[in-house]
Short mmCIF file of C-alpha atoms in Angstrom, two decimals:
data_model
loop_
_atom_site.label_atom_id
_atom_site.label_comp_id
_atom_site.label_asym_id
_atom_site.label_seq_id
_atom_site.Cartn_x
_atom_site.Cartn_y
_atom_site.Cartn_z
CA MET I 96 6.89 -20.72 7.16
CA HIS I 97 4.41 -18.52 9.33
CA PRO I 98 1.36 -18.09 7.64
CA ASN I 99 1.24 -14.28 8.32
CA LEU I 100 4.91 -13.53 6.80
CA LEU I 101 4.38 -12.21 3.41
CA ASP I 102 5.60 -13.98 0.36
CA ALA I 103 6.60 -11.68 -2.53
CA ASP I 104 4.92 -14.74 -4.88
CA ASN I 105 1.65 -14.28 -3.18
CA SER I 106 1.39 -10.59 -2.32
CA VAL I 107 -0.21 -7.51 -4.08
CA LEU I 108 1.28 -4.28 -3.39
CA LEU I 109 -2.24 -1.97 -3.52
CA VAL I 110 -1.57 2.06 -3.92
CA VAL I 111 -4.46 4.07 -2.51
CA ASP I 112 -5.18 7.57 -3.62
CA ILE I 113 -1.89 9.23 -3.49
CA GLN I 114 -3.06 11.90 -5.34
CA GLU I 115 -1.82 15.55 -5.99
CA ARG I 116 -4.40 17.72 -4.61
CA LEU I 117 -5.26 15.16 -1.59
CA SER I 118 -1.82 15.41 -0.44
CA THR I 119 -1.67 18.75 -0.18
CA ALA I 120 -3.64 18.52 2.92
CA MET I 121 -1.51 16.21 5.01
CA PRO I 122 1.13 16.54 7.37
CA ALA I 123 4.26 17.59 5.69
CA LEU I 124 6.41 14.98 7.56
CA ASP I 125 3.89 12.02 7.31
CA LEU I 126 3.64 13.09 3.34
CA GLU I 127 7.24 12.98 3.07
CA GLN I 128 7.65 9.46 4.85
CA MET I 129 4.89 8.17 2.91
CA LEU I 130 5.95 8.88 -0.52
CA LYS I 131 9.64 7.94 0.57
CA HIS I 132 8.32 4.51 1.59
CA GLY I 133 6.00 4.15 -1.06
CA GLN I 134 8.66 4.54 -3.95
CA ARG I 135 11.01 2.13 -1.92
CA LEU I 136 8.10 -0.59 -1.94
CA LEU I 137 7.02 0.03 -5.71
CA GLN I 138 10.58 -0.26 -6.48
CA ALA I 139 11.24 -3.51 -4.88
CA ALA I 140 7.51 -4.89 -6.29
CA GLY I 141 8.99 -4.19 -9.57
CA LEU I 142 11.97 -5.81 -9.11
CA LEU I 143 10.12 -8.89 -7.13
CA ASN I 144 7.50 -9.11 -10.25
CA VAL I 145 4.90 -8.23 -7.11
CA PRO I 146 1.65 -6.99 -8.92
CA VAL I 147 0.83 -3.66 -8.30
CA LEU I 148 -2.69 -2.28 -8.09
CA LEU I 149 -3.56 1.87 -7.72
CA THR I 150 -6.33 3.72 -7.36
CA GLU I 151 -7.22 7.42 -7.68
CA GLN I 152 -10.13 9.20 -5.79
CA TYR I 153 -12.24 11.13 -8.12
CA PRO I 154 -9.30 12.13 -10.06
CA GLN I 155 -11.14 15.08 -12.21
CA GLY I 156 -10.99 16.31 -8.52
CA LEU I 157 -8.29 15.22 -6.59
CA GLY I 158 -5.73 15.11 -9.60
CA PRO I 159 -3.47 12.63 -10.58
CA THR I 160 -0.88 10.12 -8.79
CA GLN I 161 2.07 12.12 -7.10
CA ALA I 162 4.85 12.40 -9.55
CA GLU I 163 6.94 10.55 -7.10
CA ILE I 164 4.84 7.47 -7.02
CA SER I 165 4.17 7.43 -10.77
CA GLU I 166 7.57 7.47 -11.56
CA CYS I 167 8.38 4.13 -9.63
CA LEU I 168 5.18 2.31 -11.00
CA PRO I 169 6.10 -1.36 -12.69
CA GLY I 170 4.80 -1.47 -16.54
CA ASN I 171 2.23 -3.56 -15.48
CA THR I 172 0.65 -1.63 -12.84
CA ARG I 173 -3.38 -1.82 -12.88
CA ILE I 174 -5.08 1.81 -12.27
CA PHE I 175 -8.66 2.51 -11.43
CA SER I 176 -10.50 5.55 -10.51
CA LYS I 177 -13.29 5.52 -8.23
CA THR I 178 -15.90 7.32 -6.01
CA GLY I 179 -16.60 5.29 -3.78
CA PHE I 180 -14.18 5.07 -0.88
CA SER I 181 -13.21 1.47 -0.65
CA CYS I 182 -11.01 0.43 -3.80
CA CYS I 183 -13.42 -2.64 -3.85
CA ALA I 184 -16.27 -0.27 -5.31
CA ALA I 185 -14.14 0.31 -8.56
CA ASP I 186 -15.02 -0.77 -11.47
CA GLY I 187 -12.93 -4.15 -12.20
CA PHE I 188 -11.00 -4.02 -9.17
CA LYS I 189 -11.72 -7.03 -7.53
CA GLN I 190 -11.74 -8.93 -10.60
CA ALA I 191 -8.13 -7.73 -10.99
CA LEU I 192 -7.24 -8.49 -7.60
CA ALA I 193 -8.64 -12.32 -7.90
CA ASP I 194 -6.85 -12.81 -11.15
CA THR I 195 -3.31 -12.17 -9.66
CA GLY I 196 -4.31 -15.47 -7.27
CA ARG I 197 -2.52 -14.01 -4.59
CA ASN I 198 -4.13 -13.41 -1.47
CA GLN I 199 -1.63 -11.05 0.63
CA VAL I 200 -2.34 -7.38 -0.21
CA VAL I 201 -0.11 -5.04 1.17
CA ALA I 202 -1.63 -1.61 1.01
CA ILE I 203 -0.02 2.05 1.38
CA GLY I 204 -1.63 5.36 0.63
CA GLN I 205 -4.37 8.12 2.19
CA GLU I 206 -6.59 8.93 3.72
CA ALA I 207 -5.67 5.66 6.53
CA HIS I 208 -8.97 6.40 8.33
CA VAL I 209 -11.43 6.72 5.26
CA CYS I 210 -10.32 4.94 1.71
CA VAL I 211 -7.71 2.52 3.42
CA LEU I 212 -9.60 1.84 6.42
CA GLN I 213 -12.78 0.52 4.35
CA THR I 214 -10.75 -1.27 1.85
CA ALA I 215 -8.90 -3.08 4.15
CA LEU I 216 -11.95 -3.99 5.96
CA GLU I 217 -13.34 -5.29 2.78
CA LEU I 218 -10.68 -7.00 1.57
CA LEU I 219 -11.15 -9.13 4.99
CA SER I 220 -13.97 -9.94 4.85
CA ALA I 221 -13.48 -11.14 1.61
CA ASN I 222 -10.83 -13.45 3.18
CA TYR I 223 -7.70 -11.57 1.97
CA GLN I 224 -4.75 -11.49 4.41
CA VAL I 225 -4.12 -7.36 4.98
CA HIS I 226 -0.92 -6.13 5.97
CA LEU I 227 -1.11 -1.89 6.05
CA VAL I 228 2.16 -0.50 5.93
CA ALA I 229 1.95 1.73 8.93
CA ASP I 230 4.73 4.09 7.79
CA ALA I 231 3.37 4.55 4.29
CA VAL I 232 -0.23 5.97 5.12
CA CYS I 233 -1.46 9.07 6.29
CA SER I 234 -4.54 10.90 7.19
CA ARG I 235 -5.04 15.10 7.36
CA GLN I 236 -5.19 14.81 11.26
CA VAL I 237 -2.38 12.68 12.85
CA GLN I 238 -5.43 11.43 15.26
CA HIS I 239 -7.38 10.17 12.64
CA LYS I 240 -4.63 7.91 11.19
CA ASP I 241 -3.94 6.52 14.74
CA TYR I 242 -7.89 5.75 15.44
CA ALA I 243 -7.94 3.91 12.01
CA LEU I 244 -4.91 1.87 12.97
CA GLN I 245 -6.08 0.97 16.00
CA ARG I 246 -9.70 -0.20 14.69
CA MET I 247 -7.98 -2.01 11.66
CA GLN I 248 -5.55 -3.89 13.92
CA GLN I 249 -8.48 -5.21 16.39
CA GLN I 250 -10.19 -6.03 13.06
CA GLY I 251 -7.40 -8.28 12.24
CA VAL I 252 -5.64 -6.61 9.56
CA THR I 253 -1.94 -7.15 10.43
CA LEU I 254 0.30 -3.67 10.63
CA SER I 255 3.87 -3.70 9.51
CA CYS I 256 6.39 -0.98 8.52
CA HIS I 257 7.87 -0.82 4.90
CA GLU I 258 11.29 -2.56 6.15
CA SER I 259 9.50 -5.51 7.52
CA VAL I 260 7.50 -5.98 4.29
CA LEU I 261 10.61 -5.64 1.82
CA PHE I 262 12.59 -7.91 3.89
CA GLU I 263 9.73 -10.06 4.22
CA TRP I 264 9.61 -10.31 0.66
CA LEU I 265 13.44 -11.16 0.17
CA ARG I 266 13.38 -13.83 3.14
CA ASP I 267 17.17 -14.63 2.60
CA ALA I 268 20.49 -12.36 2.51
CA ARG I 269 21.01 -15.07 -0.43
CA HIS I 270 18.13 -13.43 -2.57
CA SER I 271 19.37 -12.41 -6.18
CA HIS I 272 17.89 -9.02 -5.40
CA PHE I 273 18.70 -8.28 -1.60
CA LYS I 274 21.68 -5.75 -2.59
CA THR I 275 19.76 -3.73 -4.72
CA ILE I 276 17.20 -3.46 -2.83
CA SER I 277 18.93 -3.10 0.98
CA ALA I 278 20.63 -0.48 -0.82
CA LEU I 279 17.29 1.48 -0.88
CA LEU I 280 17.23 1.74 2.61
CA ARG I 281 20.33 4.17 2.81
#
């Protein structure tokens, strides 16, 4: 297997700051896409036992996680509040990630050019393999997202789309959850 292919048994899904008040500032189509693709990834993570870590940036001011996302969270999701922009600044986050024993981090969320970018770069420097789901992140301005994607890719982050993640996690059409997960894409 190529070392850059995702493995459900070695992956963690990281949901970065998909919060109500922050979401209202996002371009409508980008927000809709991020929420829809995030829901699919969360449902698959639950089926495939992929741990989920979720952060909320200053929830007192930016509100809770979007209902569309919180409704799909697997029961064992770890949630971290933070004021630092990188998820690595949240109390207990780095230890929780290390405790999973997994080294592939699949990241979704907002804003791509702030919290997602800073998190991805810090995770790279901590020797995690970071896969950014480009169709499940957004920024208030599309060009800021574009710059962030370019910068992260230049630094070694793997850019992907949510369908690639799902099918890499499954790896084979004979997988017991293939029909359920492929049905999410209809």
